[in-house]
Structures are given as structure tokens and as C-alpha cells.
Amino acid sequence: MDSDQGKLFIGGISWDTSEDKLKEYFSKYGEVVQTVIMRDKVTGRPRGFGFVVFADPSILDRVLQDKHTIDGRTVEAKRALSREEQQTSSRSGNPNAGRSVGGAGNVRTKKIFVGGLPPTLTEEGFRQYFETYGHVTDVVVMYDQTTQRPRGFGFISFDTEEAVDRVLHKTFHELNGKLVEVKRALPKDANPGGGNRQMGGGSFQGYGGSGPNTNTYDGRMEATRYMQPQTAGGGFPAYGSSGYGAPGYGYGAAGNGVGYGGYGVGYGGASAGYAGAAGAYGNPNAPNAGYVSGPPGAPRSPWSNQAPSGYGSAGYGANAGYGAAAPWNAPGVGGATGGYGVVGGRSSGAPNSIAGAGGEQQGTGGGYMGSGYGDANGNPGYPNAAWRSDASQAGSYGAAQANGPPSGQVGYGGGYGSAQSRQAQQQ
DNA sequence: GTTGAGCGTT
């Protein structure tokens, strides 16, 4: 519940009540960042409920004590439930697993998804606003292909991660009088659907490429603080809060001795659910790692309340090999020199969409992971709904991405956090 | 009428 921060669910709203009216009404309590009334997707008719987001979460207490009548109807205000919380079932493993996926993928793009664009906004206006944050390399405002109507969202790309971070520092930006919401764009080529063919060139983002700098750890290192809890298994989850920048897995070093996923064997996780990819520096305890609870003060995003809570989730996968090493030049072998395998990794991604995944233990005891499973099913955790999750903003831990390098066999396993694994196998 | 939409183009 506390993950909802300043968001209230408002039920029983009259069909005559508009978002503006909601906002006007609730503004008497404090600054309202946004209001939304949910409508039926096809008929457009209001569904009778909506959400109000206050800038200051502490305002909720007062609002919750009052009765509210808007447009003649008594509405009910409750704290918004996150999706996880809505699921009475509660039994499925780690609900966050999949959610972080989106964030994971996002880590590497310098593109920002911008939602809530006013229909009147032009690309120029869009660009001009964002240029104050850095050099804009691309601007896209989406229009319906057939009706040509603005779809209310678009993309903005920068040439540096820093600019992106500056923009993402706050979720809502005021643009031409309305608020727009920003999130990391999901990488288009992340192939949510299934296309397996990606990256011909073996380019998986970041690999190597970004090498040294590109800000390996991007700002939000505050996460480090969360590295302490759980000494044992814990460790790394912290990385990543939003992405451990990853461009290079550089982390290892980083510190604390924790190991996390180094390069791993390429089996991209996949079906089995191992997200992680073992790796060189795998931390044997990893499996627990994910569970650090979420950062208390994680940034709030009205849209993704789930986030802050999160277990780090998933990803950590299996850590397998101890020692191992053998990055990619390792012959087809699963890298892991020494190690063998996966020790009980957990599935990371794929919470919902893939059976068996969602956080269940997979212990394979010593799986040997031989040469990489490239497993075509990679992508376990890439449910379509990925965008909802957005770990990056949420502060959830990062996400890993297990990709196979060009060689096909070795992968880099990143991480903790949920993962998005993709198999590399392109050959 | 009571718990959430949206992710691309060249």
C-alpha cells in the first residue's frame, strides 16, 4: 500500500465527472499532480472510477477521512492498489519479476517514452522543451495510422544518458500547460513478441560498446545502500536501480565484493527460467538476493506504483559458476569453467506469461549448462505488459539482461533484477 | 456503473 504514494483510487464517479472536475475538487486538499478517469476502451464510456495523484503523499490521510461528493455522487476514495496488491491470489511467486523487465530493457535506450501528450502539441514544441535537458537527437509524436489523430504519446531521444537521467529525474513534466509523463522507452527491438531474430550483428546493446564510460553506474547509486541488508545472499540487488547501467557489465568490480553476474554462460535464461546466466562472478547465494525489499524512498510514479516495492526480483539467476570466468572466449562451453551450474536460480522474468517461471525455484542442482543453451525461448520475461513495469523509475532493482554475445555461447548475465533474457544465438 | 492506457519512425 505504501507503494502507492500519493495515489488515490476514486470509485463511484459519475459519468458526468471529468478529469478536470476531479482535479478541481481534490485540489482543495493539496497539489494534484494528475487525475485520470478510466474509460471503456471501445465505447469510451467512463467506467466509474479513476485515480488522483497528489504531489504530497501525506495529504492522503486527510482526504481519506472526508466524504466526497462530486457531481452529485458520493465517491469513494481509497488508496490505490498496485496491481500486485489487487491480485488476491497472491500466491504466484514474485510478481515483480516480470515487471522489472521493462525497466531492464529500458536501461539501454536513450529514448524516452512520453505519455499524456496534449493533442495540440507539435513535434517542435515537444523538442524545444526537451532540449533544455540535453541534445535531442530524435523526436517522434505518434499519430494513429488511419485516423491521423494524435495518440497522446511520443518519444524523445538524446545523445547522452545523462540527459535522459535528467529528464527522468521527475516523472511529470509540464509541457504547454499539461503534464506529460516520461519513462524510458521500451527498446523497440526487444522483441516482446517473439521475434527471435534480433540483432544480427550481435549487437546487443551495450555490450562492449559502451564500454568504459557511458556511465556505468548511472546516478542513482543510492541503491548501494540497499546492499547491506542481507549480507549473505544479498548483495547485489542493489545494483541496478534503474539500471545499472550496464553498459558493460562492469560492475563486478564495483564493489563490495559482491559478485553478480558476470558474464555468464550464455544460456539466456529462458525457458527454464533461469534468468540469470551464470556467471563468472556469480554469487552462490544469489538466489536470495533478489529479495531485498525495495527502497523506501523510491521515486514515485503514479503509474507504476508497484515498483517501489519490489523485490529485487528475480533475476539473479542462477549463479552458477563460481569462479568461473571465462567470458566469452570460452569455447562453446558454458563458460563457467569451473562452475557448473546453476544453483537454484530462480526464474526471473516471466512471471506471468510463462509457465513455471514466476519466481519459482528452479533448483537444478547442478545443472551443467553446457554449451549454451541458447534456448530459443529466451525472453521469458517479456510479457507484453512490460511497459507497465518500468523498474527504472521505480527503483526496483535492476534487471538483468542476459544476452549472448556474438559468439553465441556466452552471455552476460547480468543480473539481478529481473531479467530479460534474450538469447543470443544468432547463428 | 468502484482498481489503470499508451511503446515508433526512418
Tab-separated table of C-alpha atoms (C1' of nucleotides) in Angstrom:
chain	number	residue	atom	x	y	z
A	1	MET	CA	0.000	0.000	0.000
A	2	ASP	CA	2.592	2.437	0.770
A	3	SER	CA	3.927	1.924	-2.591
A	4	ASP	CA	1.166	3.904	-3.979
A	5	GLN	CA	2.485	7.015	-2.652
A	6	GLY	CA	0.254	9.832	-3.485
A	7	LYS	CA	-2.262	7.957	-5.488
A	8	LEU	CA	-5.874	7.536	-4.659
A	9	PHE	CA	-8.396	5.350	-6.301
A	10	ILE	CA	-11.717	7.090	-6.683
A	11	GLY	CA	-14.678	4.845	-7.172
A	12	GLY	CA	-18.257	5.555	-7.931
A	13	ILE	CA	-17.594	8.545	-10.062
A	14	SER	CA	-20.449	9.952	-12.042
A	15	TRP	CA	-20.243	9.537	-15.728
A	16	ASP	CA	-20.554	13.228	-15.934
A	17	THR	CA	-17.442	13.907	-13.980
A	18	SER	CA	-14.402	14.864	-15.958
A	19	GLU	CA	-10.798	14.631	-15.056
A	20	ASP	CA	-10.629	18.346	-14.660
A	21	LYS	CA	-13.515	18.286	-12.323
A	22	LEU	CA	-11.848	15.651	-10.246
A	23	LYS	CA	-8.751	17.653	-10.101
A	24	GLU	CA	-10.538	20.780	-9.193
A	25	TYR	CA	-12.340	19.039	-6.424
A	26	PHE	CA	-9.323	17.388	-4.886
A	27	SER	CA	-7.095	20.364	-5.241
A	28	LYS	CA	-8.605	21.782	-2.145
A	29	TYR	CA	-6.529	19.279	-0.239
A	30	GLY	CA	-3.259	19.974	-1.873
A	31	GLU	CA	-1.477	19.884	-5.157
A	32	VAL	CA	-2.900	17.366	-7.510
A	33	VAL	CA	-0.405	16.099	-9.950
A	34	GLN	CA	-2.786	14.278	-12.133
A	35	THR	CA	-6.215	12.819	-12.352
A	36	VAL	CA	-7.470	10.205	-14.684
A	37	ILE	CA	-10.822	8.665	-15.271
A	38	MET	CA	-10.773	5.262	-16.779
A	39	ARG	CA	-12.921	4.632	-19.746
A	40	ASP	CA	-14.004	1.675	-21.666
A	41	LYS	CA	-11.586	1.232	-24.411
A	42	VAL	CA	-14.081	0.723	-27.110
A	43	THR	CA	-17.128	2.657	-26.102
A	44	GLY	CA	-15.246	5.412	-24.431
A	45	ARG	CA	-17.721	5.469	-21.664
A	46	PRO	CA	-16.366	6.201	-18.228
A	47	ARG	CA	-16.100	3.145	-16.129
A	48	GLY	CA	-16.978	4.922	-12.988
A	49	PHE	CA	-13.624	5.113	-11.367
A	50	GLY	CA	-10.413	6.922	-11.686
A	51	PHE	CA	-7.286	7.998	-9.918
A	52	VAL	CA	-5.988	11.106	-8.337
A	53	VAL	CA	-2.354	11.636	-7.643
A	54	PHE	CA	-1.225	14.097	-5.062
A	55	ALA	CA	2.170	15.591	-5.094
A	56	ASP	CA	2.486	15.003	-1.413
A	57	PRO	CA	1.504	11.547	-0.254
A	58	SER	CA	0.888	12.737	3.229
A	59	ILE	CA	-2.160	14.521	2.005
A	60	LEU	CA	-3.933	11.271	1.555
A	61	ASP	CA	-4.599	10.850	5.171
A	62	ARG	CA	-6.766	13.851	5.250
A	63	VAL	CA	-8.511	13.083	2.060
A	64	LEU	CA	-9.327	9.621	3.214
A	65	GLN	CA	-11.112	10.875	6.264
A	66	ASP	CA	-13.535	13.025	4.391
A	67	LYS	CA	-16.572	12.147	2.397
A	68	HIS	CA	-16.601	13.361	-1.106
A	69	THR	CA	-19.446	14.300	-3.328
A	70	ILE	CA	-18.727	15.219	-6.882
A	71	ASP	CA	-21.375	15.986	-9.414
A	72	GLY	CA	-23.987	14.751	-7.080
A	73	ARG	CA	-22.490	11.393	-6.442
A	74	THR	CA	-20.764	10.290	-3.377
A	75	VAL	CA	-17.491	8.881	-4.490
A	76	GLU	CA	-15.253	6.655	-2.571
A	77	ALA	CA	-11.617	7.437	-2.157
A	78	LYS	CA	-9.221	4.681	-1.272
A	79	ARG	CA	-5.573	4.260	-1.559
A	80	ALA	CA	-4.794	2.899	-4.919
A	81	LEU	CA	-3.794	-0.671	-5.008
A	82	SER	CA	-0.946	-1.722	-7.050
A	83	ARG	CA	-1.524	-4.437	-9.449
A	84	GLU	CA	0.135	-6.898	-7.258
A	85	GLU	CA	-1.994	-5.950	-4.429
A	86	GLN	CA	-5.027	-6.369	-6.463
A	87	GLN	CA	-4.310	-9.895	-7.037
A	88	THR	CA	-5.941	-11.650	-4.332
A	89	SER	CA	-4.281	-14.722	-5.360
A	90	SER	CA	-1.030	-13.595	-4.045
A	91	ARG	CA	0.320	-16.937	-4.486
A	92	SER	CA	2.196	-16.633	-7.557
A	93	GLY	CA	5.717	-16.113	-6.856
A	94	ASN	CA	7.262	-12.876	-7.278
A	95	PRO	CA	5.064	-10.579	-9.066
A	96	ASN	CA	7.689	-8.158	-9.688
A	97	ALA	CA	9.723	-10.341	-11.678
A	98	GLY	CA	8.180	-9.578	-14.865
A	99	ARG	CA	7.598	-6.090	-14.176
A	100	SER	CA	11.054	-5.168	-13.910
A	101	VAL	CA	11.630	-6.426	-17.220
A	102	GLY	CA	10.541	-3.368	-18.808
A	103	GLY	CA	12.938	-1.492	-16.799
A	104	ALA	CA	15.600	-3.782	-17.689
A	105	GLY	CA	15.257	-3.296	-21.246
A	106	ASN	CA	14.973	0.299	-20.757
A	107	VAL	CA	18.231	0.596	-19.305
A	108	ARG	CA	19.900	0.829	-22.513
A	109	THR	CA	17.949	3.114	-24.575
A	110	LYS	CA	18.394	6.785	-24.696
A	111	LYS	CA	14.908	7.178	-25.784
A	112	ILE	CA	12.179	8.329	-23.574
A	113	PHE	CA	8.574	7.455	-23.886
A	114	VAL	CA	6.399	10.428	-23.224
A	115	GLY	CA	2.817	9.808	-22.367
A	116	GLY	CA	-0.070	12.117	-21.888
A	117	LEU	CA	0.797	14.479	-24.653
A	118	PRO	CA	-1.751	17.111	-25.350
A	119	PRO	CA	-3.176	16.673	-28.810
A	120	THR	CA	-2.146	20.114	-29.711
A	121	LEU	CA	1.492	19.547	-29.101
A	122	THR	CA	3.684	19.717	-32.114
A	123	GLU	CA	6.950	17.981	-32.551
A	124	GLU	CA	8.693	21.273	-32.409
A	125	GLY	CA	7.153	22.196	-29.139
A	126	PHE	CA	7.989	18.797	-27.881
A	127	ARG	CA	11.569	19.078	-28.945
A	128	GLN	CA	12.039	22.571	-27.702
A	129	TYR	CA	11.000	21.653	-24.254
A	130	PHE	CA	13.296	18.682	-24.002
A	131	GLU	CA	16.253	20.406	-25.467
A	132	THR	CA	16.675	22.135	-22.197
A	133	TYR	CA	17.878	18.811	-20.889
A	134	GLY	CA	20.390	17.957	-23.495
A	135	HIS	CA	20.883	17.381	-27.130
A	136	VAL	CA	17.814	15.892	-28.662
A	137	THR	CA	18.561	13.558	-31.475
A	138	ASP	CA	15.121	12.459	-32.381
A	139	VAL	CA	11.547	13.399	-31.781
A	140	VAL	CA	8.537	11.338	-32.559
A	141	VAL	CA	4.944	12.126	-31.892
A	142	MET	CA	2.689	9.264	-32.695
A	143	TYR	CA	-0.437	9.517	-34.720
A	144	ASP	CA	-2.981	6.949	-35.446
A	145	GLN	CA	-2.181	5.454	-38.711
A	146	THR	CA	-5.608	5.640	-40.121
A	147	THR	CA	-7.325	8.451	-38.358
A	148	GLN	CA	-4.245	10.544	-38.066
A	149	ARG	CA	-5.258	11.535	-34.665
A	150	PRO	CA	-2.597	12.128	-32.087
A	151	ARG	CA	-2.222	9.100	-29.961
A	152	GLY	CA	-1.142	11.013	-26.966
A	153	PHE	CA	2.348	9.763	-26.710
A	154	GLY	CA	5.628	10.090	-28.372
A	155	PHE	CA	9.333	9.623	-27.991
A	156	ILE	CA	12.272	11.809	-27.463
A	157	SER	CA	15.846	10.678	-27.851
A	158	PHE	CA	19.012	12.147	-26.501
A	159	ASP	CA	22.577	11.578	-27.258
A	160	THR	CA	23.666	11.007	-23.712
A	161	GLU	CA	22.436	9.006	-20.810
A	162	GLU	CA	22.955	11.978	-18.646
A	163	ALA	CA	20.347	13.953	-20.443
A	164	VAL	CA	17.992	11.067	-20.156
A	165	ASP	CA	18.599	10.840	-16.493
A	166	ARG	CA	17.925	14.464	-16.050
A	167	VAL	CA	14.641	14.145	-17.756
A	168	LEU	CA	13.708	11.069	-15.823
A	169	HIS	CA	14.531	12.680	-12.624
A	170	LYS	CA	10.938	13.590	-12.413
A	171	THR	CA	8.113	11.649	-13.815
A	172	PHE	CA	5.918	14.510	-14.802
A	173	HIS	CA	6.923	17.446	-16.827
A	174	GLU	CA	4.859	20.385	-17.625
A	175	LEU	CA	4.652	20.944	-21.243
A	176	ASN	CA	2.370	23.505	-22.683
A	177	GLY	CA	0.270	23.549	-19.592
A	178	LYS	CA	-0.289	19.907	-19.264
A	179	LEU	CA	1.513	17.344	-17.640
A	180	VAL	CA	3.221	14.704	-19.551
A	181	GLU	CA	4.747	11.634	-18.089
A	182	VAL	CA	8.133	10.348	-19.019
A	183	LYS	CA	9.542	6.880	-18.881
A	184	ARG	CA	12.325	5.101	-20.536
A	185	ALA	CA	11.140	3.858	-23.820
A	186	LEU	CA	10.994	0.177	-24.216
A	187	PRO	CA	13.527	-0.853	-26.696
A	188	LYS	CA	11.773	-1.486	-29.825
A	189	ASP	CA	13.919	-4.332	-30.745
A	190	ALA	CA	13.499	-6.039	-27.542
A	191	ASN	CA	11.146	-8.216	-29.292
A	192	PRO	CA	8.378	-8.597	-26.990
A	193	GLY	CA	6.567	-10.745	-29.229
A	194	GLY	CA	8.738	-13.288	-30.117
A	195	GLY	CA	10.700	-12.431	-32.969
A	196	ASN	CA	13.761	-14.264	-32.418
A	197	ARG	CA	15.806	-12.846	-34.917
A	198	GLN	CA	17.196	-9.992	-33.290
A	199	MET	CA	20.470	-8.487	-33.512
A	200	GLY	CA	22.081	-9.804	-36.291
A	201	GLY	CA	25.196	-8.089	-35.737
A	202	GLY	CA	25.399	-9.318	-32.397
A	203	SER	CA	24.931	-6.048	-31.195
A	204	PHE	CA	23.333	-6.398	-28.195
A	205	GLN	CA	23.165	-3.210	-26.744
A	206	GLY	CA	25.732	-2.207	-24.583
A	207	TYR	CA	27.886	-4.997	-24.912
A	208	GLY	CA	31.121	-3.874	-25.141
A	209	GLY	CA	30.080	-0.971	-26.776
A	210	SER	CA	29.507	1.251	-24.158
A	211	GLY	CA	32.424	0.168	-22.649
A	212	PRO	CA	34.076	2.042	-20.176
A	213	ASN	CA	32.229	5.004	-19.721
A	214	THR	CA	28.954	5.586	-20.725
A	215	ASN	CA	28.375	5.879	-17.276
A	216	THR	CA	28.483	2.630	-15.951
A	217	TYR	CA	26.665	3.137	-12.948
A	218	ASP	CA	24.402	5.784	-13.605
A	219	GLY	CA	23.400	8.062	-10.992
A	220	ARG	CA	21.017	6.527	-8.746
A	221	MET	CA	23.561	4.733	-6.863
A	222	GLU	CA	21.829	5.392	-3.774
A	223	ALA	CA	20.874	1.957	-4.226
A	224	THR	CA	24.031	0.977	-2.756
A	225	ARG	CA	22.609	1.441	0.476
A	226	TYR	CA	20.459	-1.452	-0.046
A	227	MET	CA	23.309	-3.602	-0.498
A	228	GLN	CA	23.837	-4.105	3.041
A	229	PRO	CA	20.856	-5.896	4.140
A	230	GLN	CA	21.215	-9.438	3.714
A	231	THR	CA	24.729	-9.720	3.791
A	232	ALA	CA	24.661	-13.054	2.803
A	233	GLY	CA	22.828	-13.523	-0.195
A	234	GLY	CA	22.083	-10.135	-0.645
A	235	GLY	CA	24.435	-8.172	-2.086
A	236	PHE	CA	23.834	-7.145	-5.288
A	237	PRO	CA	20.425	-6.482	-5.819
A	238	ALA	CA	21.072	-3.098	-5.355
A	239	TYR	CA	22.671	-2.610	-8.439
A	240	GLY	CA	20.636	-1.580	-10.827
A	241	SER	CA	18.292	0.505	-9.525
A	242	SER	CA	17.276	1.539	-12.607
A	243	GLY	CA	19.516	0.171	-14.454
A	244	TYR	CA	22.649	-0.464	-13.725
A	245	GLY	CA	23.942	0.966	-16.452
A	246	ALA	CA	25.252	-1.711	-17.591
A	247	PRO	CA	26.867	-0.962	-20.473
A	248	GLY	CA	29.388	-3.182	-19.857
A	249	TYR	CA	28.971	-5.175	-17.173
A	250	GLY	CA	31.354	-3.501	-15.384
A	251	TYR	CA	30.173	-3.990	-12.261
A	252	GLY	CA	31.945	-6.632	-10.980
A	253	ALA	CA	34.220	-4.614	-9.641
A	254	ALA	CA	32.261	-2.293	-8.216
A	255	GLY	CA	32.469	-3.467	-5.301
A	256	ASN	CA	31.534	-4.800	-2.303
A	257	GLY	CA	32.707	-7.867	-3.438
A	258	VAL	CA	29.582	-8.995	-4.391
A	259	GLY	CA	29.595	-10.691	-7.414
A	260	TYR	CA	26.983	-10.628	-9.572
A	261	GLY	CA	26.505	-11.899	-12.562
A	262	GLY	CA	29.279	-11.546	-14.572
A	263	TYR	CA	29.354	-12.803	-17.781
A	264	GLY	CA	27.681	-15.827	-17.911
A	265	VAL	CA	27.109	-18.538	-19.745
A	266	GLY	CA	25.009	-17.896	-22.395
A	267	TYR	CA	22.124	-19.590	-21.752
A	268	GLY	CA	19.812	-16.993	-21.727
A	269	GLY	CA	17.685	-17.936	-19.165
A	270	ALA	CA	14.835	-18.742	-20.802
A	271	SER	CA	12.521	-21.247	-20.526
A	272	ALA	CA	13.882	-22.743	-17.674
A	273	GLY	CA	13.537	-19.713	-16.012
A	274	TYR	CA	16.912	-19.071	-15.180
A	275	ALA	CA	17.387	-15.717	-15.819
A	276	GLY	CA	20.476	-15.203	-14.921
A	277	ALA	CA	23.044	-16.649	-16.508
A	278	ALA	CA	25.571	-17.582	-14.558
A	279	GLY	CA	28.456	-16.219	-14.417
A	280	ALA	CA	31.637	-15.737	-13.682
A	281	TYR	CA	31.323	-13.979	-10.655
A	282	GLY	CA	28.299	-15.500	-9.605
A	283	ASN	CA	27.456	-15.316	-6.099
A	284	PRO	CA	26.445	-18.558	-4.810
A	285	ASN	CA	23.986	-17.094	-2.621
A	286	ALA	CA	22.393	-15.274	-5.219
A	287	PRO	CA	19.153	-16.830	-5.150
A	288	ASN	CA	18.207	-14.926	-2.242
A	289	ALA	CA	19.439	-11.863	-3.350
A	290	GLY	CA	16.643	-10.572	-5.046
A	291	TYR	CA	14.683	-10.193	-2.189
A	292	VAL	CA	15.776	-7.138	-0.707
A	293	SER	CA	12.931	-5.065	-0.154
A	294	GLY	CA	12.506	-2.088	-2.061
A	295	PRO	CA	13.888	1.179	-1.329
A	296	PRO	CA	11.717	3.125	0.869
A	297	GLY	CA	12.080	6.239	-0.831
A	298	ALA	CA	11.928	5.127	-4.272
A	299	PRO	CA	10.786	7.592	-6.681
A	300	ARG	CA	7.201	7.511	-7.166
A	301	SER	CA	5.497	7.167	-10.315
A	302	PRO	CA	1.855	7.408	-10.287
A	303	TRP	CA	1.592	4.963	-12.967
A	304	SER	CA	3.612	2.323	-11.621
A	305	ASN	CA	3.003	2.044	-8.077
A	306	GLN	CA	4.156	-1.348	-7.906
A	307	ALA	CA	7.550	-0.523	-8.281
A	308	PRO	CA	8.972	0.616	-5.197
A	309	SER	CA	8.061	-2.339	-3.518
A	310	GLY	CA	9.739	-4.706	-5.173
A	311	TYR	CA	11.659	-7.441	-4.531
A	312	GLY	CA	14.506	-7.108	-6.407
A	313	SER	CA	13.361	-9.667	-8.047
A	314	ALA	CA	14.137	-12.032	-9.916
A	315	GLY	CA	16.779	-12.078	-11.875
A	316	TYR	CA	19.559	-13.059	-10.147
A	317	GLY	CA	19.588	-16.031	-11.525
A	318	ALA	CA	21.405	-18.634	-11.075
A	319	ASN	CA	24.647	-18.074	-10.348
A	320	ALA	CA	26.415	-20.545	-11.246
A	321	GLY	CA	29.659	-20.803	-11.621
A	322	TYR	CA	31.796	-19.910	-9.130
A	323	GLY	CA	34.744	-18.622	-10.271
A	324	ALA	CA	34.291	-19.289	-13.492
A	325	ALA	CA	35.236	-16.760	-15.553
A	326	ALA	CA	35.771	-17.452	-18.922
A	327	PRO	CA	33.970	-14.848	-20.556
A	328	TRP	CA	33.323	-15.086	-23.921
A	329	ASN	CA	36.116	-16.547	-25.391
A	330	ALA	CA	35.220	-19.541	-23.742
A	331	PRO	CA	34.595	-22.061	-26.192
A	332	GLY	CA	31.273	-23.169	-26.562
A	333	VAL	CA	31.281	-24.255	-23.248
A	334	GLY	CA	29.185	-22.790	-20.939
A	335	GLY	CA	31.725	-20.671	-19.794
A	336	ALA	CA	31.617	-21.486	-16.441
A	337	THR	CA	34.623	-23.045	-16.275
A	338	GLY	CA	34.602	-24.066	-13.026
A	339	GLY	CA	31.359	-23.937	-12.267
A	340	TYR	CA	28.746	-25.751	-13.000
A	341	GLY	CA	25.860	-24.605	-12.887
A	342	VAL	CA	23.133	-23.106	-11.764
A	343	VAL	CA	22.409	-23.419	-8.390
A	344	GLY	CA	18.968	-22.908	-7.923
A	345	GLY	CA	18.374	-19.945	-9.772
A	346	ARG	CA	15.124	-18.502	-9.927
A	347	SER	CA	13.335	-17.506	-12.707
A	348	SER	CA	13.320	-14.114	-13.276
A	349	GLY	CA	11.294	-12.870	-15.676
A	350	ALA	CA	8.445	-14.311	-16.990
A	351	PRO	CA	6.191	-14.058	-14.330
A	352	ASN	CA	3.038	-14.206	-15.962
A	353	SER	CA	3.498	-15.291	-19.284
A	354	ILE	CA	5.496	-18.258	-18.933
A	355	ALA	CA	4.652	-21.141	-17.075
A	356	GLY	CA	6.758	-22.116	-14.358
A	357	ALA	CA	8.541	-19.043	-14.333
A	358	GLY	CA	7.378	-16.641	-11.916
A	359	GLY	CA	9.790	-16.938	-9.296
A	360	GLU	CA	9.679	-20.459	-8.625
A	361	GLN	CA	12.690	-22.101	-7.594
A	362	GLN	CA	14.224	-23.985	-10.112
A	363	GLY	CA	16.822	-25.554	-8.476
A	364	THR	CA	18.522	-27.603	-10.752
A	365	GLY	CA	21.087	-28.737	-8.825
A	366	GLY	CA	23.987	-28.730	-10.626
A	367	GLY	CA	22.918	-28.195	-13.869
A	368	TYR	CA	25.599	-28.265	-16.000
A	369	MET	CA	24.865	-25.819	-18.510
A	370	GLY	CA	26.907	-26.873	-21.136
A	371	SER	CA	27.227	-25.018	-24.011
A	372	GLY	CA	24.913	-22.516	-24.055
A	373	TYR	CA	21.563	-23.115	-24.131
A	374	GLY	CA	20.591	-20.503	-26.210
A	375	ASP	CA	17.338	-21.592	-25.844
A	376	ALA	CA	15.058	-20.231	-28.124
A	377	ASN	CA	12.675	-19.487	-25.604
A	378	GLY	CA	14.664	-16.874	-24.150
A	379	ASN	CA	12.765	-13.933	-23.331
A	380	PRO	CA	10.963	-15.445	-20.675
A	381	GLY	CA	10.115	-12.471	-19.053
A	382	TYR	CA	8.953	-10.359	-21.661
A	383	PRO	CA	5.381	-10.109	-21.322
A	384	ASN	CA	3.770	-7.603	-23.358
A	385	ALA	CA	2.844	-5.679	-20.489
A	386	ALA	CA	6.316	-4.918	-19.879
A	387	TRP	CA	5.881	-1.322	-20.225
A	388	ARG	CA	3.891	-1.228	-17.188
A	389	SER	CA	6.582	-2.155	-15.071
A	390	ASP	CA	9.233	0.153	-15.596
A	391	ALA	CA	11.589	-0.706	-12.997
A	392	SER	CA	13.759	2.082	-13.693
A	393	GLN	CA	11.538	4.565	-12.329
A	394	ALA	CA	10.506	2.501	-9.641
A	395	GLY	CA	13.664	1.946	-8.249
A	396	SER	CA	13.493	-1.585	-8.397
A	397	TYR	CA	16.453	-3.364	-8.870
A	398	GLY	CA	17.676	-3.793	-11.842
A	399	ALA	CA	17.268	-6.051	-14.174
A	400	ALA	CA	19.326	-8.042	-15.926
A	401	GLN	CA	19.669	-8.886	-19.261
A	402	ALA	CA	21.193	-11.935	-20.347
A	403	ASN	CA	22.310	-11.749	-23.746
A	404	GLY	CA	24.500	-13.756	-25.642
A	405	PRO	CA	27.299	-12.161	-27.264
A	406	PRO	CA	28.041	-12.684	-30.727
A	407	SER	CA	29.731	-15.805	-30.118
A	408	GLY	CA	26.547	-17.170	-29.260
A	409	GLN	CA	27.544	-19.047	-26.368
A	410	VAL	CA	28.469	-16.892	-23.728
A	411	GLY	CA	26.190	-14.481	-22.393
A	412	TYR	CA	26.404	-11.928	-19.975
A	413	GLY	CA	24.279	-12.417	-17.281
A	414	GLY	CA	23.535	-9.728	-15.627
A	415	GLY	CA	21.874	-9.561	-13.007
A	416	TYR	CA	19.749	-9.407	-10.502
A	417	GLY	CA	16.813	-7.914	-11.017
A	418	SER	CA	14.642	-9.189	-13.205
A	419	ALA	CA	15.704	-10.060	-16.221
A	420	GLN	CA	15.142	-10.013	-19.606
A	421	SER	CA	16.914	-12.574	-21.235
A	422	ARG	CA	17.452	-12.887	-24.721
A	423	GLN	CA	19.261	-15.430	-26.339
A	424	ALA	CA	21.974	-14.695	-28.488
A	425	GLN	CA	22.167	-17.469	-30.659
A	426	GLN	CA	22.200	-15.852	-33.765
A	427	GLN	CA	23.952	-18.307	-35.603
B	1	DG	C1'	-21.702	1.976	-13.015
B	2	DT	C1'	-15.701	1.084	-7.738
B	3	DT	C1'	-8.602	-0.793	-9.250
B	4	DG	C1'	-5.135	1.614	-14.726
B	5	DA	C1'	-3.980	3.222	-21.219
B	6	DG	C1'	-0.386	4.241	-24.029
B	7	DC	C1'	5.593	1.957	-26.700
B	8	DG	C1'	7.605	4.169	-33.050
B	9	DT	C1'	9.555	6.033	-37.263
B	10	DT	C1'	13.320	6.121	-40.792
